[in-house]
Structures are given as C-alpha cells and as structure tokens.
C-alpha cells in the first residue's frame, strides 16, 4: 500500500496488459484490474492486484486509468458505454489508452473526455509480449506535455524508450508507422527463410550471421526461433496486425502517402486470416510465403 503513488485502474489484461500491469504492481502501484476472462483477473490478483467485476468498479477510485484493449470499438465501448470510464471516473483522472487504435479515435476520445474533466493520453507501445514482460517497451505518446510529464513515472515502470510525439493522436500515427515497418520486415525475413531453405543452406547458421549485419533487426532477433521451430503461438496475432495495416493504409491515404510495399503485405496478412491463420503470431507470414513457393507448410 502506497500513499504517494496514484491508484491505477487497468482495463484489458491480455497478452500485453497482464505483464504490464504486473510490472506496475512490482513498482509499488496499487492496481485494480478488469478484463473479460476471469482467469486473467485471477492472475492479476495472484500478482498482488485487486480484481474488479466491471469497468465502473475498477475506475471509480482511480487517479490513473489505463486501457490495453484490442481495437477502436473496444476502446469506445469501455470509454463511452453505459458503466464506462467517462461516466464513472472522477474529474481530474488521467486516462492513458495504450491500445493500438485509429488516430482519429484518440483525438475524439480526448475531446469528449475533456468535457468530463478527464485528461487523456494516447500511448501505444512497441516491443511485443517480450518487451512487456521485460518492461522495455517503446512508448509513443500523444497529448499535452503536462499530462505526459505526470504519467512519466508510470511509463518508466513499463518501458525504456518513452517519447512525446505531439498532440492527441500522434502516438497512434507513430504506432501505425511502426506496424508498417514491422510487417514489411517480417515479410522480408519470411521470404529469406524460404529462399535459404530451398537453396539447401543451414537456416540457423544463416539467420545467425544475417542478424549480425545490416540485415539484422529486432524483428529478426525476436522472431528467429519462431521461424526455425515453426512455432506460431502468439505473440502478436495476425488478426491484430490486420487491424493495424488497415489503420496505416487508411491514415496514409488521408495524407496522400503511397505505401506500395505496405499494401502488398497488408494483402498477404488478409489472406492468412482468410485461410484461418488469424489467431497465429504474425511470424506466420512465413506460411503464406511457403504456400506461394509450393513448399509444404510445416506446423
Ligand atoms: P489480447 O487480445 O491478448 O488482450 C485484449 C484484452 O482486452 C483481453 O484480455 C480482453 O478480455 C480485454 N477486453 C476486450 N474487450 C473488453 C471489454 N469490453 N472490457 C474489458 N476488457 C476487455 O490483445 P493484446 O495482444 O494484449 O493487445 C492489446 C493491444 O495492444 C492491441 O491494440 C494490440 O494491437 C496492441 N499491441 C499488442 C502487442 C503484442 O505483441 N501482443 C504489441 C504491441 C501492441
């Protein structure tokens, strides 16, 4: 129990939200959590947090409310819905939405919350499940500088690279660019894997040496074992990356930016989903290259 740290409500305890909220508890925060699956609430309680049966119950006494939800519709439901955050949080509460959603949803949320005296930051993250567990996430923030400064200690318990990118929605725009880079990078790695295997090269040796040169990347380092073992347990689900490719292609169209490589990879991700692979990790882009190359799909 701490007197000086803000009381935190955490909504959305999934692959990311669970380890992130546990890092806050480890840093000394009192965290009250709500999510749809009872076993994930139980996990928070086992880690020293408090379970709440509803959004309203979770946020009522909170100084800071953090949401880590799949996409814009869930954020809107939790924020605006009956029993939602805007209806139940106290004026002065800081709402930090760490989900990856459309920049426009973040802008609208900040405006609507202001009418209730609630301050908002969009603060999506990059670094994946491993980055969440290790508290080394990159956190890209949009909103007012004073709110960013007051949230900094919370961010420091969750991540390592913490940057205010600009006004409301800017964090989401940067996150959309992040997802474009990650998708195209995974696709390039997947194509290299199939090319190397068809050429009869030792794949593990090849990926090791590639990782040390200009072709190396965090994507290659983090996903190498997924490729080698054909282990596509999520991680980051294809379904969520499909959502993010929609966000970045829409946003780019709005500002008149062409994303030719991104558009192709967006289609390949859509195709994986259509073939029933939406629940797999995004490293499963390898399966689509295998199919295109007439290679038997392993796993
Ligand atoms: P997830 O599907 O594992 O978790 C989402 C959680 O939200 C679930 O536990 C679900 O119960 C909860 N939820 C949904 N609707 C709710 C509601 N109405 N009320 C309360 N809880 C609700 O997703 P995730 O992988 O943790 O991703 C969360 C967000 O973070 C997404 O926007 C994703 O794009 C982004 N993200 C994910 C990763 C990753 O590697 N998984 C990395 C960076 C960013």
XYZ file of C-alpha atoms and ligand atoms in Angstrom:
343
model
C 0.000 0.000 0.000
C 1.468 3.309 -1.005
C 0.397 6.814 -0.053
C 2.286 8.785 -2.668
C 1.719 6.729 -5.820
C -1.507 7.169 -7.814
C -4.167 4.471 -7.680
C -4.274 2.718 -11.051
C -7.213 1.030 -12.781
C -6.239 -1.323 -15.611
C -8.792 -2.369 -18.237
C -7.758 -5.176 -20.610
C -5.491 -7.876 -19.187
C -4.500 -9.756 -22.344
C -1.129 -10.791 -23.744
C 0.193 -7.255 -23.154
C -1.987 -5.942 -20.337
C -1.237 -8.796 -17.917
C 2.558 -8.465 -17.794
C 2.394 -4.649 -17.998
C 0.017 -4.353 -15.058
C 2.185 -6.779 -13.087
C 5.209 -4.553 -13.713
C 3.265 -1.639 -12.209
C 2.447 -3.743 -9.135
C 6.154 -4.645 -8.850
C 6.960 -0.920 -8.968
C 4.712 -0.370 -5.938
C 1.433 0.770 -7.521
C -1.973 -0.369 -6.306
C -3.626 -1.772 -9.446
C -7.297 -2.671 -9.785
C -7.988 -4.622 -12.968
C -10.932 -5.593 -15.116
C -10.988 -7.808 -18.200
C -13.390 -10.246 -19.838
C -11.697 -13.525 -18.864
C -11.928 -14.456 -15.172
C -8.625 -16.384 -15.225
C -6.754 -13.244 -16.273
C -8.298 -11.274 -13.410
C -7.268 -14.128 -11.108
C -3.714 -13.816 -12.434
C -3.677 -10.102 -11.518
C -4.923 -10.878 -8.019
C -2.236 -13.559 -7.615
C 0.339 -10.918 -8.573
C -0.882 -8.591 -5.806
C -3.538 -6.573 -7.630
C -7.267 -6.238 -6.997
C -9.925 -7.708 -9.278
C -12.967 -5.669 -10.321
C -16.207 -7.084 -11.713
C -16.858 -4.136 -14.021
C -15.220 -1.124 -15.634
C -17.208 1.159 -13.322
C -15.961 -0.624 -10.207
C -12.366 -0.575 -11.452
C -12.174 3.148 -12.296
C -14.304 4.757 -9.557
C -11.450 5.388 -7.099
C -8.617 5.593 -9.632
C -6.252 8.502 -10.242
C -4.944 6.905 -13.445
C -6.945 4.619 -15.752
C -5.008 2.555 -18.292
C -6.698 0.735 -21.168
C -4.981 -2.039 -23.161
C -7.724 -3.318 -25.459
C -7.746 -4.904 -28.923
C -9.012 -2.075 -31.163
C -11.081 1.129 -31.512
C -14.531 -0.493 -30.968
C -13.490 -1.952 -27.601
C -11.882 1.329 -26.500
C -15.041 3.226 -27.461
C -17.281 0.704 -25.673
C -15.228 0.864 -22.486
C -14.897 4.662 -22.582
C -18.370 5.756 -23.687
C -20.577 2.780 -22.912
C -23.058 2.603 -20.068
C -20.984 1.864 -16.983
C -17.944 3.147 -18.882
C -14.938 5.250 -17.941
C -16.323 8.710 -18.806
C -19.440 8.010 -16.782
C -17.614 6.703 -13.714
C -14.104 8.126 -13.436
C -13.582 11.189 -11.235
C -12.856 14.575 -12.812
C -9.083 15.040 -12.877
C -8.445 11.377 -13.682
C -5.734 10.719 -16.266
C -6.860 8.171 -18.886
C -3.928 6.564 -20.701
C -5.001 4.459 -23.668
C -2.153 2.103 -24.594
C -4.135 0.117 -27.180
C -3.255 0.477 -30.872
C -6.268 2.233 -32.424
C -7.001 4.778 -35.148
C -5.516 8.237 -34.514
C -8.974 9.772 -35.041
C -10.464 7.639 -32.239
C -7.785 9.008 -29.896
C -8.455 12.611 -30.949
C -12.217 12.164 -30.414
C -11.705 10.455 -27.051
C -9.509 13.306 -25.787
C -12.117 15.870 -26.830
C -15.074 14.013 -25.309
C -13.220 13.233 -22.082
C -12.196 16.877 -21.648
C -15.899 17.750 -21.271
C -15.938 15.476 -18.199
C -12.707 16.915 -16.796
C -10.801 13.740 -17.705
C -7.338 14.118 -19.264
C -6.267 11.681 -21.979
C -3.008 10.448 -23.480
C -2.708 8.021 -26.378
C 0.303 5.849 -25.563
C 0.554 2.776 -27.797
C 3.588 0.564 -27.404
C 6.034 -1.495 -29.397
C 8.228 -4.356 -28.242
C 5.790 -7.249 -28.177
C 4.987 -9.626 -25.372
C 8.685 -9.995 -24.505
C 9.076 -6.219 -24.276
C 6.029 -6.069 -21.997
C 7.358 -8.827 -19.715
C 10.832 -7.260 -19.555
C 9.454 -3.690 -19.128
C 11.489 -2.452 -22.094
C 8.643 -1.267 -24.338
C 8.878 1.737 -26.639
C 6.008 4.025 -25.680
C 4.854 6.600 -28.252
C 2.702 9.252 -26.685
C 0.233 11.860 -27.965
C -1.316 14.589 -25.824
C -0.459 17.513 -23.550
C 3.121 17.789 -22.258
C 1.970 18.365 -18.652
C -0.042 15.125 -18.731
C 2.898 13.323 -20.315
C 5.171 14.522 -17.503
C 2.728 13.405 -14.818
C 2.467 9.966 -16.483
C 6.240 9.572 -16.907
C 6.803 7.510 -13.700
C 4.088 5.069 -14.802
C 5.640 4.805 -18.262
C 9.079 4.229 -16.730
C 7.750 1.139 -14.944
C 6.582 -0.268 -18.307
C 9.137 0.726 -20.888
C 12.522 2.108 -21.774
C 12.055 4.440 -24.748
C 9.354 6.947 -23.848
C 8.680 9.805 -26.260
C 6.016 12.506 -26.536
C 5.384 12.597 -30.306
C 2.946 15.542 -30.462
C -0.725 16.335 -29.859
C -3.553 13.809 -29.330
C -3.425 11.024 -31.933
C 0.299 11.457 -32.683
C 1.248 8.400 -30.648
C -1.164 6.345 -32.744
C 0.207 7.749 -36.003
C 3.738 6.754 -34.970
C 2.468 3.324 -33.896
C 0.865 2.883 -37.349
C 4.272 3.593 -38.927
C 5.799 1.088 -36.514
C 3.380 -1.611 -37.648
C 4.157 -0.877 -41.307
C 7.895 -1.310 -40.671
C 7.401 -4.487 -38.625
C 5.087 -6.120 -41.193
C 7.375 -5.438 -44.161
C 10.390 -6.587 -42.128
C 8.709 -9.881 -41.146
C 7.686 -10.456 -44.747
C 11.289 -9.919 -45.938
C 12.570 -12.314 -43.260
C 9.952 -14.928 -44.226
C 10.924 -14.682 -47.903
C 14.596 -15.074 -46.952
C 13.786 -18.160 -44.849
C 12.030 -19.941 -47.727
C 14.748 -18.889 -50.194
C 17.504 -20.171 -47.873
C 15.768 -23.474 -47.159
C 15.056 -24.133 -50.842
C 18.744 -23.382 -51.521
C 19.800 -26.052 -49.030
C 21.595 -23.633 -46.696
C 21.729 -24.300 -42.921
C 18.949 -21.951 -41.822
C 20.064 -21.497 -38.205
C 23.598 -20.585 -39.290
C 22.285 -18.224 -41.964
C 19.954 -16.381 -39.576
C 22.764 -16.044 -37.024
C 25.123 -14.334 -39.435
C 22.362 -12.225 -41.010
C 21.451 -10.994 -37.533
C 24.937 -9.549 -37.081
C 24.944 -7.498 -40.289
C 22.865 -4.763 -41.863
C 20.007 -7.239 -42.353
C 19.804 -7.702 -38.581
C 16.795 -6.231 -36.813
C 14.830 -6.561 -33.593
C 12.229 -8.397 -35.699
C 14.786 -10.972 -36.868
C 16.223 -11.389 -33.352
C 12.795 -11.773 -31.728
C 11.222 -13.972 -34.438
C 14.186 -16.159 -35.416
C 13.117 -19.058 -33.212
C 9.524 -18.824 -34.450
C 10.836 -19.311 -37.996
C 13.253 -22.105 -37.057
C 10.738 -24.075 -34.971
C 7.631 -23.096 -36.936
C 6.265 -22.000 -33.556
C 3.468 -19.551 -34.300
C 1.875 -19.321 -30.852
C 1.024 -15.620 -30.327
C 2.832 -13.189 -29.523
C 1.150 -10.719 -31.738
C -1.856 -12.109 -33.511
C -2.306 -11.852 -37.291
C -5.834 -10.538 -36.533
C -4.354 -7.552 -34.673
C -1.771 -6.852 -37.379
C -4.571 -6.946 -39.958
C -6.303 -4.238 -37.911
C -3.077 -2.195 -37.803
C -2.462 -2.492 -41.561
C -5.976 -1.126 -42.032
C -5.125 1.809 -39.752
C -1.867 2.667 -41.534
C -3.227 2.289 -45.080
C -6.260 4.487 -44.227
C -4.130 7.122 -42.499
C -1.639 7.154 -45.390
C -4.432 7.558 -47.923
C -5.761 10.522 -45.930
C -2.428 12.359 -46.083
C -1.591 11.240 -49.643
C 1.355 8.979 -48.790
C 1.914 5.926 -51.030
C 2.751 2.640 -49.254
C 3.340 0.151 -52.080
C 5.236 -2.477 -50.060
C 2.886 -2.000 -47.103
C -0.143 -2.521 -49.355
C 1.201 -5.863 -50.615
C 1.991 -7.117 -47.109
C -1.450 -5.933 -45.924
C -2.977 -8.208 -48.591
C -0.800 -11.151 -47.541
C -1.895 -10.655 -43.918
C -5.546 -10.509 -45.043
C -5.025 -13.727 -46.984
C -3.553 -15.519 -43.955
C -6.642 -14.540 -41.972
C -8.926 -15.775 -44.715
C -7.132 -19.124 -44.557
C -7.843 -19.461 -40.838
C -4.468 -18.292 -39.506
C -5.735 -15.096 -37.801
C -5.038 -16.414 -34.318
C -1.379 -17.195 -35.059
C 1.624 -14.976 -34.383
C 2.491 -12.516 -37.194
C 5.686 -14.529 -37.864
C 3.205 -16.938 -39.551
C 3.654 -14.715 -42.624
C 6.170 -17.482 -43.315
C 3.251 -19.836 -44.007
C 1.991 -17.582 -46.774
C 5.427 -17.474 -48.453
C 5.638 -21.271 -48.157
C 2.268 -21.643 -49.865
C 3.249 -19.199 -52.630
C 6.517 -21.092 -53.134
C 4.913 -24.521 -53.340
C 6.670 -25.529 -50.130
C 4.774 -27.886 -47.803
C 3.516 -25.784 -44.886
C 5.045 -27.216 -41.695
C 3.132 -26.826 -38.420
P -5.381 -9.524 -26.280
O -6.470 -9.901 -27.212
O -4.444 -10.571 -25.765
O -5.995 -8.779 -24.978
C -7.056 -7.892 -25.019
C -7.777 -7.933 -23.684
O -8.818 -6.947 -23.717
C -8.449 -9.282 -23.380
O -7.951 -9.806 -22.169
C -9.934 -8.935 -23.261
O -10.575 -9.570 -22.174
C -9.892 -7.455 -22.969
N -11.152 -6.813 -23.373
C -11.726 -6.753 -24.600
N -12.885 -6.090 -24.546
C -13.054 -5.714 -23.248
C -14.066 -5.010 -22.556
N -15.155 -4.564 -23.193
N -13.906 -4.811 -21.226
C -12.814 -5.267 -20.566
N -11.826 -5.945 -21.187
C -11.945 -6.167 -22.497
O -4.568 -8.357 -27.014
P -3.041 -7.895 -26.780
O -2.148 -8.721 -27.637
O -2.788 -7.756 -25.324
O -3.105 -6.439 -27.470
C -3.747 -5.321 -26.842
C -3.434 -4.069 -27.675
O -2.016 -3.872 -27.704
C -3.897 -4.178 -29.139
O -4.350 -2.929 -29.572
C -2.612 -4.576 -29.868
O -2.650 -4.171 -31.215
C -1.560 -3.842 -29.054
N -0.211 -4.423 -29.058
C -0.033 -5.773 -28.929
C 1.271 -6.295 -28.939
C 1.529 -7.785 -28.836
O 2.665 -8.211 -29.116
N 0.578 -8.597 -28.445
C 2.368 -5.431 -29.062
C 2.151 -4.062 -29.133
C 0.851 -3.565 -29.133
